[in-house]
């Protein structure tokens, strides 16, 4: 899908109301980025994949890191934000990991003949930003993008289990992204949505407290 096809389809930019050019710095400052990114990459690498799709790749940090960790894998980054993709391409050109960049939403994960072609699909810090119906539709598209036996790895704000985490989430993420789309995540909707999309073995493998609320790492599999 060409970037011009996305102009009439709304999305929340990577940093919400903030400038996209500050996104990488914000992640480092407020999300303990190294911890959850390493957790995601370890779970991707454990499957020895040949093909990886990073849905909502944003500025490309995770996609590039996966390609560097797995130089034999074909890694694709998917995002609707043209500004974020431009940063990702520059990052990829500088580090030369050989990532393919595509314009599109989570719901486009299996489009353009890519259904059933990926060994692993990742999605990080994306689903909390989108409406509930789009969370569900995006997860179903990710299932379709995976081959049978493929793995989904998600890192995102999920259930905020303590008063401290709920307060930090409200003061940071919800001030930037609003409450309507983010509150279902904070209430713990993600595991149910992943299972309802058709994934099996939904497992919360890690919960990481951060200055912006807790981030959970989930794995699940496509078995049919």
Tab-separated table of C-alpha atoms in Angstrom:
chain	number	residue	atom	x	y	z
A	1	UNK	CA	0.000	0.000	0.000
A	2	UNK	CA	1.405	3.377	-0.982
A	3	UNK	CA	1.740	6.021	1.663
A	4	UNK	CA	-0.612	8.301	-0.253
A	5	UNK	CA	-3.385	5.736	0.200
A	6	UNK	CA	-3.283	6.363	3.948
A	7	UNK	CA	-4.038	10.059	3.945
A	8	UNK	CA	-7.738	9.639	4.753
A	9	UNK	CA	-7.258	6.935	7.369
A	10	UNK	CA	-6.667	8.369	10.810
A	11	UNK	CA	-4.050	7.113	13.235
A	12	UNK	CA	-2.385	8.197	16.442
A	13	UNK	CA	1.220	9.250	15.715
A	14	UNK	CA	4.011	7.435	17.525
A	15	UNK	CA	4.259	10.061	20.281
A	16	UNK	CA	0.600	11.011	20.299
A	17	UNK	CA	0.409	14.799	20.485
A	18	UNK	CA	4.191	15.087	20.704
A	19	UNK	CA	6.598	15.446	17.760
A	20	UNK	CA	7.633	12.134	16.201
A	21	UNK	CA	11.289	13.225	16.084
A	22	UNK	CA	11.338	12.979	19.906
A	23	UNK	CA	9.832	9.490	20.018
A	24	UNK	CA	13.072	7.546	20.464
A	25	UNK	CA	14.223	9.803	23.300
A	26	UNK	CA	10.832	9.537	25.011
A	27	UNK	CA	10.950	5.741	24.876
A	28	UNK	CA	14.380	5.668	26.462
A	29	UNK	CA	13.316	8.071	29.187
A	30	UNK	CA	9.872	6.781	30.091
A	31	UNK	CA	9.561	3.091	29.124
A	32	UNK	CA	12.785	1.279	30.148
A	33	UNK	CA	13.043	0.526	26.458
A	34	UNK	CA	16.105	-1.729	26.631
A	35	UNK	CA	14.380	-4.189	28.965
A	36	UNK	CA	11.239	-4.812	26.949
A	37	UNK	CA	12.963	-4.629	23.558
A	38	UNK	CA	15.530	-7.227	24.638
A	39	UNK	CA	12.710	-9.405	25.972
A	40	UNK	CA	10.913	-9.197	22.619
A	41	UNK	CA	14.058	-9.884	20.604
A	42	UNK	CA	14.926	-12.902	22.770
A	43	UNK	CA	11.471	-14.380	22.181
A	44	UNK	CA	11.737	-13.735	18.455
A	45	UNK	CA	15.214	-15.243	18.220
A	46	UNK	CA	14.133	-18.360	20.128
A	47	UNK	CA	12.095	-19.462	17.107
A	48	UNK	CA	14.980	-19.033	14.607
A	49	UNK	CA	12.642	-17.308	12.137
A	50	UNK	CA	13.278	-16.749	8.442
A	51	UNK	CA	10.669	-13.988	8.148
A	52	UNK	CA	9.604	-11.382	10.701
A	53	UNK	CA	6.956	-8.666	10.453
A	54	UNK	CA	7.099	-5.748	12.897
A	55	UNK	CA	3.610	-4.219	12.969
A	56	UNK	CA	3.576	-0.549	13.927
A	57	UNK	CA	7.339	-0.376	13.549
A	58	UNK	CA	7.385	3.380	14.168
A	59	UNK	CA	10.904	4.755	13.840
A	60	UNK	CA	12.295	1.283	13.181
A	61	UNK	CA	14.411	0.624	16.275
A	62	UNK	CA	13.015	-2.850	16.979
A	63	UNK	CA	12.982	-3.970	13.337
A	64	UNK	CA	16.599	-2.907	12.903
A	65	UNK	CA	17.639	-4.618	16.145
A	66	UNK	CA	15.933	-7.868	15.100
A	67	UNK	CA	17.672	-7.753	11.724
A	68	UNK	CA	21.006	-7.202	13.432
A	69	UNK	CA	20.409	-10.103	15.846
A	70	UNK	CA	19.166	-12.377	13.033
A	71	UNK	CA	21.130	-11.393	9.910
A	72	UNK	CA	19.720	-14.303	7.918
A	73	UNK	CA	16.086	-13.304	8.490
A	74	UNK	CA	13.987	-11.139	6.185
A	75	UNK	CA	12.547	-8.413	8.432
A	76	UNK	CA	9.694	-6.141	7.351
A	77	UNK	CA	8.554	-3.014	9.204
A	78	UNK	CA	4.944	-1.861	8.764
A	79	UNK	CA	3.616	1.548	9.855
A	80	UNK	CA	1.070	4.122	8.609
A	81	UNK	CA	3.074	7.146	9.754
A	82	UNK	CA	5.120	8.504	6.875
A	83	UNK	CA	7.254	10.678	9.159
A	84	UNK	CA	8.107	7.715	11.397
A	85	UNK	CA	8.904	5.540	8.378
A	86	UNK	CA	11.234	8.194	7.010
A	87	UNK	CA	13.173	8.085	10.291
A	88	UNK	CA	13.157	4.286	10.153
A	89	UNK	CA	14.543	4.254	6.612
A	90	UNK	CA	17.340	6.633	7.576
A	91	UNK	CA	18.126	4.479	10.586
A	92	UNK	CA	18.126	1.388	8.409
A	93	UNK	CA	20.330	3.026	5.786
A	94	UNK	CA	22.827	4.039	8.462
A	95	UNK	CA	22.987	0.624	10.154
A	96	UNK	CA	22.379	-1.395	6.952
A	97	UNK	CA	20.496	-4.372	8.392
A	98	UNK	CA	18.399	-4.927	5.257
A	99	UNK	CA	14.894	-4.194	6.583
A	100	UNK	CA	12.010	-3.789	4.124
A	101	UNK	CA	9.690	-0.902	5.016
A	102	UNK	CA	5.958	-0.847	4.175
A	103	UNK	CA	3.232	1.733	4.689
A	104	UNK	CA	0.133	0.336	6.330
A	105	UNK	CA	-1.911	-0.237	9.442
A	106	UNK	CA	-2.039	-3.310	11.670
A	107	UNK	CA	-5.098	-4.369	9.694
A	108	UNK	CA	-2.933	-4.469	6.563
A	109	UNK	CA	-0.511	-7.025	8.040
A	110	UNK	CA	-1.653	-9.812	5.723
A	111	UNK	CA	-2.345	-7.658	2.646
A	112	UNK	CA	-0.563	-7.732	-0.709
A	113	UNK	CA	-0.282	-11.511	-0.793
A	114	UNK	CA	1.508	-11.780	2.559
A	115	UNK	CA	-1.067	-13.958	4.326
A	116	UNK	CA	0.560	-16.948	5.983
A	117	UNK	CA	4.088	-15.880	5.072
A	118	UNK	CA	5.691	-14.782	8.366
A	119	UNK	CA	7.304	-16.940	11.017
A	120	UNK	CA	7.005	-14.225	13.667
A	121	UNK	CA	4.912	-11.078	13.997
A	122	UNK	CA	5.873	-8.454	16.570
A	123	UNK	CA	3.833	-5.477	17.738
A	124	UNK	CA	5.121	-3.110	20.397
A	125	UNK	CA	3.512	-0.076	22.049
A	126	UNK	CA	0.870	0.127	19.326
A	127	UNK	CA	-2.373	-1.467	20.452
A	128	UNK	CA	-2.881	0.818	23.444
A	129	UNK	CA	-3.188	3.747	21.025
A	130	UNK	CA	-5.967	2.405	18.783
A	131	UNK	CA	-9.745	1.977	19.264
A	132	UNK	CA	-11.005	-1.314	20.667
A	133	UNK	CA	-12.417	-2.497	17.343
A	134	UNK	CA	-9.109	-1.752	15.629
A	135	UNK	CA	-7.183	-3.624	18.322
A	136	UNK	CA	-9.288	-6.708	17.552
A	137	UNK	CA	-9.081	-6.285	13.773
A	138	UNK	CA	-5.337	-5.718	13.905
A	139	UNK	CA	-4.779	-8.890	15.921
A	140	UNK	CA	-6.854	-10.915	13.470
A	141	UNK	CA	-4.760	-9.543	10.594
A	142	UNK	CA	-1.576	-10.475	12.462
A	143	UNK	CA	-2.912	-14.015	12.847
A	144	UNK	CA	-3.564	-14.141	9.099
A	145	UNK	CA	-0.057	-12.876	8.356
A	146	UNK	CA	1.521	-15.745	10.301
A	147	UNK	CA	2.142	-19.188	8.910
A	148	UNK	CA	0.651	-22.069	10.875
A	149	UNK	CA	3.003	-22.648	13.788
A	150	UNK	CA	4.124	-19.018	13.755
A	151	UNK	CA	4.536	-16.851	16.840
A	152	UNK	CA	3.143	-13.497	17.938
A	153	UNK	CA	5.222	-11.367	20.322
A	154	UNK	CA	3.653	-8.245	21.827
A	155	UNK	CA	5.022	-5.688	24.268
A	156	UNK	CA	2.516	-3.070	25.321
A	157	UNK	CA	0.816	-1.373	28.198
A	158	UNK	CA	-1.579	-3.932	29.598
A	159	UNK	CA	-3.252	-4.326	32.980
A	160	UNK	CA	-2.010	-1.697	35.427
A	161	UNK	CA	-2.135	-3.777	38.585
A	162	UNK	CA	-0.971	-1.362	41.280
A	163	UNK	CA	-1.998	2.103	42.352
A	164	UNK	CA	1.453	3.436	41.450
A	165	UNK	CA	1.391	1.988	37.927
A	166	UNK	CA	-2.177	3.214	37.342
A	167	UNK	CA	-1.195	6.701	38.467
A	168	UNK	CA	1.948	6.832	36.307
A	169	UNK	CA	-0.008	5.527	33.304
A	170	UNK	CA	-2.679	8.179	33.789
A	171	UNK	CA	-0.140	10.998	34.161
A	172	UNK	CA	1.927	10.046	31.104
A	173	UNK	CA	0.393	7.747	28.472
A	174	UNK	CA	-3.189	8.865	28.967
A	175	UNK	CA	-2.234	12.525	28.908
A	176	UNK	CA	-0.515	11.988	25.561
A	177	UNK	CA	-2.830	9.435	23.917
A	178	UNK	CA	-6.117	10.127	25.728
A	179	UNK	CA	-8.220	7.735	27.817
A	180	UNK	CA	-10.741	6.288	25.359
A	181	UNK	CA	-8.352	3.960	23.519
A	182	UNK	CA	-5.854	3.395	26.325
A	183	UNK	CA	-8.183	2.474	29.189
A	184	UNK	CA	-9.135	-0.990	27.856
A	185	UNK	CA	-5.437	-1.905	27.940
A	186	UNK	CA	-5.092	-0.612	31.482
A	187	UNK	CA	-8.100	-2.727	32.445
A	188	UNK	CA	-6.415	-5.856	31.076
A	189	UNK	CA	-8.229	-6.475	27.799
A	190	UNK	CA	-5.206	-7.579	25.731
A	191	UNK	CA	-4.990	-11.298	26.629
A	192	UNK	CA	-8.680	-11.765	25.867
A	193	UNK	CA	-8.429	-9.938	22.540
A	194	UNK	CA	-5.397	-12.002	21.513
A	195	UNK	CA	-7.237	-15.236	22.285
A	196	UNK	CA	-10.442	-14.070	20.577
A	197	UNK	CA	-8.438	-13.274	17.439
A	198	UNK	CA	-7.671	-17.012	17.189
A	199	UNK	CA	-4.268	-17.308	18.865
A	200	UNK	CA	-3.429	-20.221	21.147
A	201	UNK	CA	-1.189	-20.370	24.178
A	202	UNK	CA	-1.529	-16.707	25.113
A	203	UNK	CA	1.081	-16.112	27.821
A	204	UNK	CA	2.135	-12.997	29.682
A	205	UNK	CA	5.827	-13.772	29.998
A	206	UNK	CA	7.044	-10.603	31.693
A	207	UNK	CA	5.701	-7.462	33.385
A	208	UNK	CA	8.070	-4.506	33.461
A	209	UNK	CA	7.290	-1.522	35.717
A	210	UNK	CA	8.261	1.774	34.073
A	211	UNK	CA	7.898	5.508	34.758
A	212	UNK	CA	4.867	5.486	32.431
A	213	UNK	CA	3.097	2.388	33.787
A	214	UNK	CA	3.754	-1.321	33.450
A	215	UNK	CA	4.542	-2.903	30.078
A	216	UNK	CA	3.687	-6.562	29.554
A	217	UNK	CA	5.308	-8.963	27.107
A	218	UNK	CA	2.954	-11.543	25.586
A	219	UNK	CA	3.575	-14.524	23.345
A	220	UNK	CA	0.982	-16.560	21.450
A	221	UNK	CA	0.921	-18.963	18.519
A	222	UNK	CA	-1.049	-19.653	15.397
A	223	UNK	CA	-1.927	-23.345	15.406
A	224	UNK	CA	-4.552	-23.448	12.636
